[in-house]
Structures are given as structure tokens and as C-alpha cells.
JSON list of C-alpha atoms in Angstrom, two decimals:
[
{"chain": "A", "resi": 1, "resn": "UNK", "atom": "CA", "xyz": [62.79, -16.61, 30.75]},
{"chain": "A", "resi": 2, "resn": "UNK", "atom": "CA", "xyz": [66.37, -17.51, 30.02]},
{"chain": "A", "resi": 3, "resn": "UNK", "atom": "CA", "xyz": [67.70, -21.04, 29.66]},
{"chain": "A", "resi": 4, "resn": "UNK", "atom": "CA", "xyz": [69.24, -21.20, 33.14]},
{"chain": "A", "resi": 5, "resn": "UNK", "atom": "CA", "xyz": [66.00, -20.14, 34.80]},
{"chain": "A", "resi": 6, "resn": "UNK", "atom": "CA", "xyz": [64.02, -22.67, 32.76]},
{"chain": "A", "resi": 7, "resn": "UNK", "atom": "CA", "xyz": [66.52, -25.38, 33.71]},
{"chain": "A", "resi": 8, "resn": "UNK", "atom": "CA", "xyz": [66.29, -24.50, 37.40]},
{"chain": "A", "resi": 9, "resn": "UNK", "atom": "CA", "xyz": [62.49, -24.70, 37.33]},
{"chain": "A", "resi": 10, "resn": "UNK", "atom": "CA", "xyz": [62.62, -27.96, 35.36]},
{"chain": "A", "resi": 11, "resn": "UNK", "atom": "CA", "xyz": [64.98, -29.53, 37.91]},
{"chain": "A", "resi": 12, "resn": "UNK", "atom": "CA", "xyz": [62.64, -28.50, 40.72]},
{"chain": "A", "resi": 13, "resn": "UNK", "atom": "CA", "xyz": [59.70, -29.97, 38.80]},
{"chain": "A", "resi": 14, "resn": "UNK", "atom": "CA", "xyz": [61.53, -33.24, 38.20]},
{"chain": "A", "resi": 15, "resn": "UNK", "atom": "CA", "xyz": [62.37, -33.77, 41.86]},
{"chain": "A", "resi": 16, "resn": "UNK", "atom": "CA", "xyz": [59.04, -32.61, 43.35]},
{"chain": "A", "resi": 17, "resn": "UNK", "atom": "CA", "xyz": [56.93, -35.65, 42.39]},
{"chain": "A", "resi": 18, "resn": "UNK", "atom": "CA", "xyz": [59.51, -38.29, 43.48]},
{"chain": "A", "resi": 19, "resn": "UNK", "atom": "CA", "xyz": [59.99, -36.37, 46.74]},
{"chain": "A", "resi": 20, "resn": "UNK", "atom": "CA", "xyz": [56.23, -36.46, 47.35]},
{"chain": "A", "resi": 21, "resn": "UNK", "atom": "CA", "xyz": [56.07, -40.19, 46.54]},
{"chain": "A", "resi": 22, "resn": "UNK", "atom": "CA", "xyz": [58.98, -40.94, 48.87]},
{"chain": "A", "resi": 23, "resn": "UNK", "atom": "CA", "xyz": [57.25, -38.99, 51.65]},
{"chain": "A", "resi": 24, "resn": "UNK", "atom": "CA", "xyz": [54.07, -41.04, 51.24]},
{"chain": "A", "resi": 25, "resn": "UNK", "atom": "CA", "xyz": [56.06, -44.29, 51.13]},
{"chain": "A", "resi": 26, "resn": "UNK", "atom": "CA", "xyz": [57.92, -43.25, 54.28]},
{"chain": "A", "resi": 27, "resn": "UNK", "atom": "CA", "xyz": [54.58, -42.69, 56.03]},
{"chain": "A", "resi": 28, "resn": "UNK", "atom": "CA", "xyz": [53.39, -46.13, 54.91]},
{"chain": "A", "resi": 29, "resn": "UNK", "atom": "CA", "xyz": [56.64, -47.72, 56.09]},
{"chain": "A", "resi": 30, "resn": "UNK", "atom": "CA", "xyz": [56.25, -45.99, 59.46]},
{"chain": "A", "resi": 31, "resn": "UNK", "atom": "CA", "xyz": [52.78, -47.46, 59.88]},
{"chain": "A", "resi": 32, "resn": "UNK", "atom": "CA", "xyz": [53.97, -50.91, 58.80]},
{"chain": "A", "resi": 33, "resn": "UNK", "atom": "CA", "xyz": [56.88, -50.73, 61.23]},
{"chain": "A", "resi": 34, "resn": "UNK", "atom": "CA", "xyz": [54.49, -50.19, 64.12]},
{"chain": "A", "resi": 35, "resn": "UNK", "atom": "CA", "xyz": [51.91, -52.76, 63.02]},
{"chain": "A", "resi": 36, "resn": "UNK", "atom": "CA", "xyz": [54.08, -55.55, 61.59]},
{"chain": "A", "resi": 37, "resn": "UNK", "atom": "CA", "xyz": [57.66, -56.82, 61.64]},
{"chain": "A", "resi": 38, "resn": "UNK", "atom": "CA", "xyz": [58.38, -55.03, 58.36]},
{"chain": "A", "resi": 39, "resn": "UNK", "atom": "CA", "xyz": [60.92, -52.23, 58.88]},
{"chain": "A", "resi": 40, "resn": "UNK", "atom": "CA", "xyz": [61.85, -50.30, 55.77]},
{"chain": "A", "resi": 41, "resn": "UNK", "atom": "CA", "xyz": [61.97, -46.94, 57.56]},
{"chain": "A", "resi": 42, "resn": "UNK", "atom": "CA", "xyz": [65.78, -46.65, 57.51]},
{"chain": "A", "resi": 43, "resn": "UNK", "atom": "CA", "xyz": [65.90, -47.21, 53.74]},
{"chain": "A", "resi": 44, "resn": "UNK", "atom": "CA", "xyz": [62.91, -45.01, 52.90]},
{"chain": "A", "resi": 45, "resn": "UNK", "atom": "CA", "xyz": [64.11, -42.39, 55.36]},
{"chain": "A", "resi": 46, "resn": "UNK", "atom": "CA", "xyz": [67.44, -42.19, 53.55]},
{"chain": "A", "resi": 47, "resn": "UNK", "atom": "CA", "xyz": [65.81, -42.02, 50.12]},
{"chain": "A", "resi": 48, "resn": "UNK", "atom": "CA", "xyz": [63.33, -39.38, 51.23]},
{"chain": "A", "resi": 49, "resn": "UNK", "atom": "CA", "xyz": [66.06, -37.40, 52.97]},
{"chain": "A", "resi": 50, "resn": "UNK", "atom": "CA", "xyz": [68.20, -37.26, 49.84]},
{"chain": "A", "resi": 51, "resn": "UNK", "atom": "CA", "xyz": [65.23, -36.27, 47.68]},
{"chain": "A", "resi": 52, "resn": "UNK", "atom": "CA", "xyz": [64.17, -33.61, 50.19]},
{"chain": "A", "resi": 53, "resn": "UNK", "atom": "CA", "xyz": [67.69, -32.13, 50.27]},
{"chain": "A", "resi": 54, "resn": "UNK", "atom": "CA", "xyz": [67.72, -32.08, 46.45]},
{"chain": "A", "resi": 55, "resn": "UNK", "atom": "CA", "xyz": [64.30, -30.39, 46.48]},
{"chain": "A", "resi": 56, "resn": "UNK", "atom": "CA", "xyz": [65.55, -27.69, 48.85]},
{"chain": "A", "resi": 57, "resn": "UNK", "atom": "CA", "xyz": [68.71, -27.08, 46.80]},
{"chain": "A", "resi": 58, "resn": "UNK", "atom": "CA", "xyz": [66.73, -26.91, 43.54]},
{"chain": "A", "resi": 59, "resn": "UNK", "atom": "CA", "xyz": [64.07, -24.74, 45.24]},
{"chain": "A", "resi": 60, "resn": "UNK", "atom": "CA", "xyz": [66.69, -22.22, 46.34]},
{"chain": "A", "resi": 61, "resn": "UNK", "atom": "CA", "xyz": [68.22, -22.17, 42.86]},
{"chain": "A", "resi": 62, "resn": "UNK", "atom": "CA", "xyz": [64.83, -21.72, 41.17]},
{"chain": "A", "resi": 63, "resn": "UNK", "atom": "CA", "xyz": [63.80, -19.01, 43.64]},
{"chain": "A", "resi": 64, "resn": "UNK", "atom": "CA", "xyz": [67.04, -17.15, 43.00]},
{"chain": "A", "resi": 65, "resn": "UNK", "atom": "CA", "xyz": [66.91, -17.44, 39.21]},
{"chain": "A", "resi": 66, "resn": "UNK", "atom": "CA", "xyz": [63.16, -16.95, 38.67]},
{"chain": "A", "resi": 67, "resn": "UNK", "atom": "CA", "xyz": [63.06, -13.95, 41.02]},
{"chain": "A", "resi": 68, "resn": "UNK", "atom": "CA", "xyz": [59.90, -15.22, 42.71]},
{"chain": "A", "resi": 69, "resn": "UNK", "atom": "CA", "xyz": [58.28, -13.08, 45.35]},
{"chain": "A", "resi": 70, "resn": "UNK", "atom": "CA", "xyz": [58.73, -14.15, 48.97]},
{"chain": "A", "resi": 71, "resn": "UNK", "atom": "CA", "xyz": [55.15, -15.45, 48.99]},
{"chain": "A", "resi": 72, "resn": "UNK", "atom": "CA", "xyz": [55.72, -17.67, 45.94]},
{"chain": "A", "resi": 73, "resn": "UNK", "atom": "CA", "xyz": [59.09, -18.97, 47.16]},
{"chain": "A", "resi": 74, "resn": "UNK", "atom": "CA", "xyz": [57.75, -19.80, 50.61]},
{"chain": "A", "resi": 75, "resn": "UNK", "atom": "CA", "xyz": [54.67, -21.44, 49.07]},
{"chain": "A", "resi": 76, "resn": "UNK", "atom": "CA", "xyz": [56.87, -23.87, 47.11]},
{"chain": "A", "resi": 77, "resn": "UNK", "atom": "CA", "xyz": [58.77, -24.71, 50.28]},
{"chain": "A", "resi": 78, "resn": "UNK", "atom": "CA", "xyz": [55.55, -25.30, 52.24]},
{"chain": "A", "resi": 79, "resn": "UNK", "atom": "CA", "xyz": [54.40, -27.64, 49.49]},
{"chain": "A", "resi": 80, "resn": "UNK", "atom": "CA", "xyz": [57.58, -29.67, 49.99]},
{"chain": "A", "resi": 81, "resn": "UNK", "atom": "CA", "xyz": [56.75, -30.46, 53.62]},
{"chain": "A", "resi": 82, "resn": "UNK", "atom": "CA", "xyz": [53.13, -31.48, 53.00]},
{"chain": "A", "resi": 83, "resn": "UNK", "atom": "CA", "xyz": [52.60, -35.18, 52.24]},
{"chain": "A", "resi": 84, "resn": "UNK", "atom": "CA", "xyz": [51.13, -34.60, 48.75]},
{"chain": "A", "resi": 85, "resn": "UNK", "atom": "CA", "xyz": [52.40, -31.06, 48.24]},
{"chain": "A", "resi": 86, "resn": "UNK", "atom": "CA", "xyz": [55.06, -32.11, 45.74]},
{"chain": "A", "resi": 87, "resn": "UNK", "atom": "CA", "xyz": [52.36, -33.14, 43.29]},
{"chain": "A", "resi": 88, "resn": "UNK", "atom": "CA", "xyz": [50.76, -29.70, 43.50]},
{"chain": "A", "resi": 89, "resn": "UNK", "atom": "CA", "xyz": [54.15, -28.01, 43.17]},
{"chain": "A", "resi": 90, "resn": "UNK", "atom": "CA", "xyz": [54.96, -30.04, 40.07]},
{"chain": "A", "resi": 91, "resn": "UNK", "atom": "CA", "xyz": [51.66, -29.14, 38.44]},
{"chain": "A", "resi": 92, "resn": "UNK", "atom": "CA", "xyz": [52.03, -25.44, 39.25]},
{"chain": "A", "resi": 93, "resn": "UNK", "atom": "CA", "xyz": [55.66, -25.36, 38.06]},
{"chain": "A", "resi": 94, "resn": "UNK", "atom": "CA", "xyz": [54.65, -27.03, 34.81]},
{"chain": "A", "resi": 95, "resn": "UNK", "atom": "CA", "xyz": [51.99, -24.36, 34.24]},
{"chain": "A", "resi": 96, "resn": "UNK", "atom": "CA", "xyz": [54.51, -21.62, 35.05]},
{"chain": "A", "resi": 97, "resn": "UNK", "atom": "CA", "xyz": [57.02, -23.04, 32.57]},
{"chain": "A", "resi": 98, "resn": "UNK", "atom": "CA", "xyz": [54.38, -23.34, 29.85]},
{"chain": "A", "resi": 99, "resn": "UNK", "atom": "CA", "xyz": [53.28, -19.74, 30.43]},
{"chain": "A", "resi": 100, "resn": "UNK", "atom": "CA", "xyz": [56.89, -18.60, 30.17]},
{"chain": "A", "resi": 101, "resn": "UNK", "atom": "CA", "xyz": [57.32, -20.42, 26.85]},
{"chain": "A", "resi": 102, "resn": "UNK", "atom": "CA", "xyz": [54.16, -18.80, 25.49]},
{"chain": "A", "resi": 103, "resn": "UNK", "atom": "CA", "xyz": [55.33, -15.35, 26.62]},
{"chain": "A", "resi": 104, "resn": "UNK", "atom": "CA", "xyz": [58.76, -15.93, 25.11]},
{"chain": "A", "resi": 105, "resn": "UNK", "atom": "CA", "xyz": [57.29, -16.95, 21.76]},
{"chain": "A", "resi": 106, "resn": "UNK", "atom": "CA", "xyz": [55.00, -13.92, 21.79]},
{"chain": "A", "resi": 107, "resn": "UNK", "atom": "CA", "xyz": [57.99, -11.65, 22.44]},
{"chain": "A", "resi": 108, "resn": "UNK", "atom": "CA", "xyz": [59.91, -13.26, 19.61]},
{"chain": "A", "resi": 109, "resn": "UNK", "atom": "CA", "xyz": [57.03, -12.69, 17.21]},
{"chain": "A", "resi": 110, "resn": "UNK", "atom": "CA", "xyz": [56.77, -9.11, 18.38]},
{"chain": "A", "resi": 111, "resn": "UNK", "atom": "CA", "xyz": [53.15, -9.45, 19.47]},
{"chain": "A", "resi": 112, "resn": "UNK", "atom": "CA", "xyz": [53.70, -8.69, 23.14]},
{"chain": "A", "resi": 113, "resn": "UNK", "atom": "CA", "xyz": [56.12, -6.39, 24.84]},
{"chain": "A", "resi": 114, "resn": "UNK", "atom": "CA", "xyz": [56.35, -8.52, 27.99]}
]
């Protein structure tokens, strides 16, 4: 995995958890808006919208650079629209990045021809 691909995956990882948190907070704010006088939906909606747009941009970049299959790329997008999917995406992306580092080190040492 080259540096640009690793960076693209890292950016996607870094935005996935905050995007998931903002989605959950937006859901809480929506409930509070309907049950109390507290209305933070416009603010949380804006924050979540920006984070979601960043997630989609970083997702497209990572999909393009990592050459994921259609199934993998679509799976990461589906995780972005589920309320806690960003947490699962972050965990899976972390594992993928660690596996790539291990494979890269093995190639450098000449132990694997991967």
C-alpha cells in the first residue's frame, strides 16, 4: 500500500467515528425537540451534514485509491448511513490498515511476494 492510499484510508477512519457520534447526537436532539423545548437540531444537523459530506468525499477517495471491490466500497457507504455504522467502519478500516502494514513489512524483508 502506497502512502497516498494509506492516507486516504486514514482520513476515512478519522472521520467515521465523529460522523457516527454526530448521527447519534442528532437522533437524541430530534427526540428532545419533540419532547421538550430544547431545539439543537439545526446545529447538530449542520455538524452532522458537514461530517457526512466529508465521509462521502473521503470514502470516494479511499475507494478509488485502495481499489476496493464494489461490494467493499458499497459496504463502507452503507455503514455511513447506519446510526452506529461509523464505529464498525472505523474498526474495520483500522484492521485493514494494520494488515497492509504487516504485508508491506513482509515484502520489504523478502518473506512474502504479496
